[in-house]
Amino acid sequence: MPDNSTRMETEGRLNNNLALLHPGSVVTLDMTTPAGQRGKFRSTFIGYLKKNYVLVQYPDSSKIGSFAKYIAPGMGVTVRGLIEGHEGAVVAFVSNVKQSIQIPSRILVLEFPREVSLQNLRASMRIETHIKAKTKIKDEYWSSVISDISVSGCKLMINNGEKLTLNDDKPVEIIIEDFQSLKNLKLEAEICNSKIQTGGVMLGVKFSESCKTEVTKLLQEAVIIPG
């Protein structure tokens, strides 16, 4: 009897979390080939049948390119989508491709997930991305790329910055001029650590409390539209 109760609670929580994704919601599909090649593509959540399958739109052929040949039954896929009406919250689950259908349109049929998580962008969720930015250091602007980001900080690659002398706690300003719907977004931060790498310097930075709203906006864009 206790086992049945536990299973019912687990299924209930899974279905409730998945139901937070409304049909038509934008989602990101994160897929990896057997050889380790990774692809991230925008899609649309269509719906699901409990215990059976989840339906998502097949990614745009102009975006997916040659990666399409790897999308076959058994391929692993991570699905993430923002929850409407819940600022800063994300539904995420891991599944496998069950099949691809052509009619009435190109659709991916995914296995019904065993677990669906509800993640808070305002907590510790970290998202891998590739966001071009300019970074102001000592009154100079450097070309840079944000390689991953959370609400508290990010990793920042400063291109050709090997000769920079950087100290921890040094303030920097990160400017994202154009990323999806965001224009001229400015983030204040301070350096936590730095490491010289091929082609530049990798910084670990901590965001200022004053720019939490801007950081959340950037996180939301990074979740549903890969950088």
PDB file of N, CA, C and O in Angstrom, residues 136-138 161 163-172 189-195 201-206:
ATOM      1  N   LYS A 136      33.814  46.116 -20.534  1.00  0.00           N
ATOM      2  CA  LYS A 136      34.584  47.312 -20.204  1.00  0.00           C
ATOM      3  C   LYS A 136      35.479  47.010 -19.002  1.00  0.00           C
ATOM      4  O   LYS A 136      35.005  46.689 -17.917  1.00  0.00           O
ATOM      5  N   ILE A 137      36.791  47.103 -19.230  1.00  0.00           N
ATOM      6  CA  ILE A 137      37.786  46.880 -18.183  1.00  0.00           C
ATOM      7  C   ILE A 137      38.763  48.048 -18.197  1.00  0.00           C
ATOM      8  O   ILE A 137      39.415  48.307 -19.212  1.00  0.00           O
ATOM      9  N   LYS A 138      38.841  48.773 -17.093  1.00  0.00           N
ATOM     10  CA  LYS A 138      39.777  49.912 -16.997  1.00  0.00           C
ATOM     11  C   LYS A 138      39.589  50.884 -18.156  1.00  0.00           C
ATOM     12  O   LYS A 138      40.537  51.297 -18.811  1.00  0.00           O
ATOM     13  N   GLY A 161      42.892  38.785 -24.758  1.00  0.00           N
ATOM     14  CA  GLY A 161      43.145  39.558 -23.537  1.00  0.00           C
ATOM     15  C   GLY A 161      44.287  39.019 -22.687  1.00  0.00           C
ATOM     16  O   GLY A 161      44.341  39.275 -21.484  1.00  0.00           O
ATOM     17  N   LYS A 163      47.286  39.811 -22.301  1.00  0.00           N
ATOM     18  CA  LYS A 163      48.180  40.777 -21.664  1.00  0.00           C
ATOM     19  C   LYS A 163      47.499  41.596 -20.569  1.00  0.00           C
ATOM     20  O   LYS A 163      48.138  42.430 -19.920  1.00  0.00           O
ATOM     21  N   LEU A 164      46.207  41.360 -20.373  1.00  0.00           N
ATOM     22  CA  LEU A 164      45.494  42.106 -19.340  1.00  0.00           C
ATOM     23  C   LEU A 164      45.986  41.708 -17.947  1.00  0.00           C
ATOM     24  O   LEU A 164      46.218  40.534 -17.663  1.00  0.00           O
ATOM     25  N   THR A 165      46.159  42.696 -17.096  1.00  0.00           N
ATOM     26  CA  THR A 165      46.470  42.428 -15.697  1.00  0.00           C
ATOM     27  C   THR A 165      45.176  42.574 -14.914  1.00  0.00           C
ATOM     28  O   THR A 165      44.628  43.672 -14.799  1.00  0.00           O
ATOM     29  N   LEU A 166      44.689  41.460 -14.397  1.00  0.00           N
ATOM     30  CA  LEU A 166      43.375  41.456 -13.774  1.00  0.00           C
ATOM     31  C   LEU A 166      43.479  41.054 -12.311  1.00  0.00           C
ATOM     32  O   LEU A 166      44.209  40.130 -11.956  1.00  0.00           O
ATOM     33  N   ASN A 167      42.747  41.760 -11.477  1.00  0.00           N
ATOM     34  CA  ASN A 167      42.723  41.464 -10.057  1.00  0.00           C
ATOM     35  C   ASN A 167      41.323  41.034  -9.641  1.00  0.00           C
ATOM     36  O   ASN A 167      40.330  41.532 -10.181  1.00  0.00           O
ATOM     37  N   ASP A 168      41.244  40.120  -8.689  1.00  0.00           N
ATOM     38  CA  ASP A 168      39.939  39.753  -8.146  1.00  0.00           C
ATOM     39  C   ASP A 168      39.294  40.977  -7.513  1.00  0.00           C
ATOM     40  O   ASP A 168      39.981  41.892  -7.042  1.00  0.00           O
ATOM     41  N   ASP A 169      37.971  40.998  -7.509  1.00  0.00           N
ATOM     42  CA  ASP A 169      37.167  42.104  -6.981  1.00  0.00           C
ATOM     43  C   ASP A 169      37.217  43.353  -7.866  1.00  0.00           C
ATOM     44  O   ASP A 169      36.676  44.395  -7.503  1.00  0.00           O
ATOM     45  N   LYS A 170      37.868  43.252  -9.024  1.00  0.00           N
ATOM     46  CA  LYS A 170      37.925  44.387  -9.942  1.00  0.00           C
ATOM     47  C   LYS A 170      36.583  44.518 -10.666  1.00  0.00           C
ATOM     48  O   LYS A 170      36.057  43.535 -11.209  1.00  0.00           O
ATOM     49  N   PRO A 171      35.983  45.704 -10.694  1.00  0.00           N
ATOM     50  CA  PRO A 171      34.684  45.851 -11.367  1.00  0.00           C
ATOM     51  C   PRO A 171      34.803  45.807 -12.889  1.00  0.00           C
ATOM     52  O   PRO A 171      35.807  46.268 -13.460  1.00  0.00           O
ATOM     53  N   VAL A 172      33.802  45.236 -13.543  1.00  0.00           N
ATOM     54  CA  VAL A 172      33.715  45.226 -15.003  1.00  0.00           C
ATOM     55  C   VAL A 172      32.273  45.533 -15.389  1.00  0.00           C
ATOM     56  O   VAL A 172      31.351  45.381 -14.588  1.00  0.00           O
ATOM     57  N   ALA A 189      29.421  43.849 -12.831  1.00  0.00           N
ATOM     58  CA  ALA A 189      29.934  42.648 -12.190  1.00  0.00           C
ATOM     59  C   ALA A 189      31.320  42.920 -11.631  1.00  0.00           C
ATOM     60  O   ALA A 189      31.901  43.982 -11.852  1.00  0.00           O
ATOM     61  N   GLU A 190      31.841  41.946 -10.893  1.00  0.00           N
ATOM     62  CA  GLU A 190      33.207  42.030 -10.419  1.00  0.00           C
ATOM     63  C   GLU A 190      33.899  40.690 -10.639  1.00  0.00           C
ATOM     64  O   GLU A 190      33.262  39.633 -10.625  1.00  0.00           O
ATOM     65  N   ILE A 191      35.193  40.730 -10.882  1.00  0.00           N
ATOM     66  CA  ILE A 191      35.960  39.532 -11.192  1.00  0.00           C
ATOM     67  C   ILE A 191      36.160  38.680  -9.940  1.00  0.00           C
ATOM     68  O   ILE A 191      36.577  39.183  -8.901  1.00  0.00           O
ATOM     69  N   CYS A 192      35.868  37.399 -10.069  1.00  0.00           N
ATOM     70  CA  CYS A 192      36.122  36.457  -8.972  1.00  0.00           C
ATOM     71  C   CYS A 192      37.393  35.657  -9.215  1.00  0.00           C
ATOM     72  O   CYS A 192      38.124  35.337  -8.283  1.00  0.00           O
ATOM     73  N   ASN A 193      37.655  35.321 -10.487  1.00  0.00           N
ATOM     74  CA  ASN A 193      38.870  34.596 -10.833  1.00  0.00           C
ATOM     75  C   ASN A 193      39.165  34.787 -12.316  1.00  0.00           C
ATOM     76  O   ASN A 193      38.291  35.191 -13.085  1.00  0.00           O
ATOM     77  N   SER A 194      40.395  34.507 -12.722  1.00  0.00           N
ATOM     78  CA  SER A 194      40.790  34.636 -14.122  1.00  0.00           C
ATOM     79  C   SER A 194      41.806  33.554 -14.470  1.00  0.00           C
ATOM     80  O   SER A 194      42.580  33.121 -13.616  1.00  0.00           O
ATOM     81  N   LYS A 195      41.767  33.112 -15.738  1.00  0.00           N
ATOM     82  CA  LYS A 195      42.685  32.073 -16.188  1.00  0.00           C
ATOM     83  C   LYS A 195      43.004  32.295 -17.660  1.00  0.00           C
ATOM     84  O   LYS A 195      42.111  32.428 -18.490  1.00  0.00           O
ATOM     85  N   VAL A 201      41.470  35.322 -22.206  1.00  0.00           N
ATOM     86  CA  VAL A 201      41.418  35.110 -20.765  1.00  0.00           C
ATOM     87  C   VAL A 201      39.990  34.737 -20.375  1.00  0.00           C
ATOM     88  O   VAL A 201      39.040  35.404 -20.787  1.00  0.00           O
ATOM     89  N   MET A 202      39.845  33.677 -19.588  1.00  0.00           N
ATOM     90  CA  MET A 202      38.530  33.274 -19.100  1.00  0.00           C
ATOM     91  C   MET A 202      38.322  33.867 -17.709  1.00  0.00           C
ATOM     92  O   MET A 202      39.120  33.639 -16.803  1.00  0.00           O
ATOM     93  N   LEU A 203      37.260  34.653 -17.560  1.00  0.00           N
ATOM     94  CA  LEU A 203      36.943  35.269 -16.280  1.00  0.00           C
ATOM     95  C   LEU A 203      35.729  34.604 -15.655  1.00  0.00           C
ATOM     96  O   LEU A 203      34.771  34.259 -16.346  1.00  0.00           O
ATOM     97  N   GLY A 204      35.783  34.443 -14.350  1.00  0.00           N
ATOM     98  CA  GLY A 204      34.598  34.108 -13.592  1.00  0.00           C
ATOM     99  C   GLY A 204      34.158  35.379 -12.898  1.00  0.00           C
ATOM    100  O   GLY A 204      34.939  35.991 -12.172  1.00  0.00           O
ATOM    101  N   VAL A 205      32.944  35.836 -13.168  1.00  0.00           N
ATOM    102  CA  VAL A 205      32.499  37.108 -12.606  1.00  0.00           C
ATOM    103  C   VAL A 205      31.207  36.931 -11.818  1.00  0.00           C
ATOM    104  O   VAL A 205      30.409  36.025 -12.085  1.00  0.00           O
ATOM    105  N   LYS A 206      31.009  37.799 -10.856  1.00  0.00           N
ATOM    106  CA  LYS A 206      29.808  37.810 -10.029  1.00  0.00           C
ATOM    107  C   LYS A 206      29.012  39.072 -10.343  1.00  0.00           C
ATOM    108  O   LYS A 206      29.559  40.169 -10.350  1.00  0.00           O
TER     109      LYS A 206
END
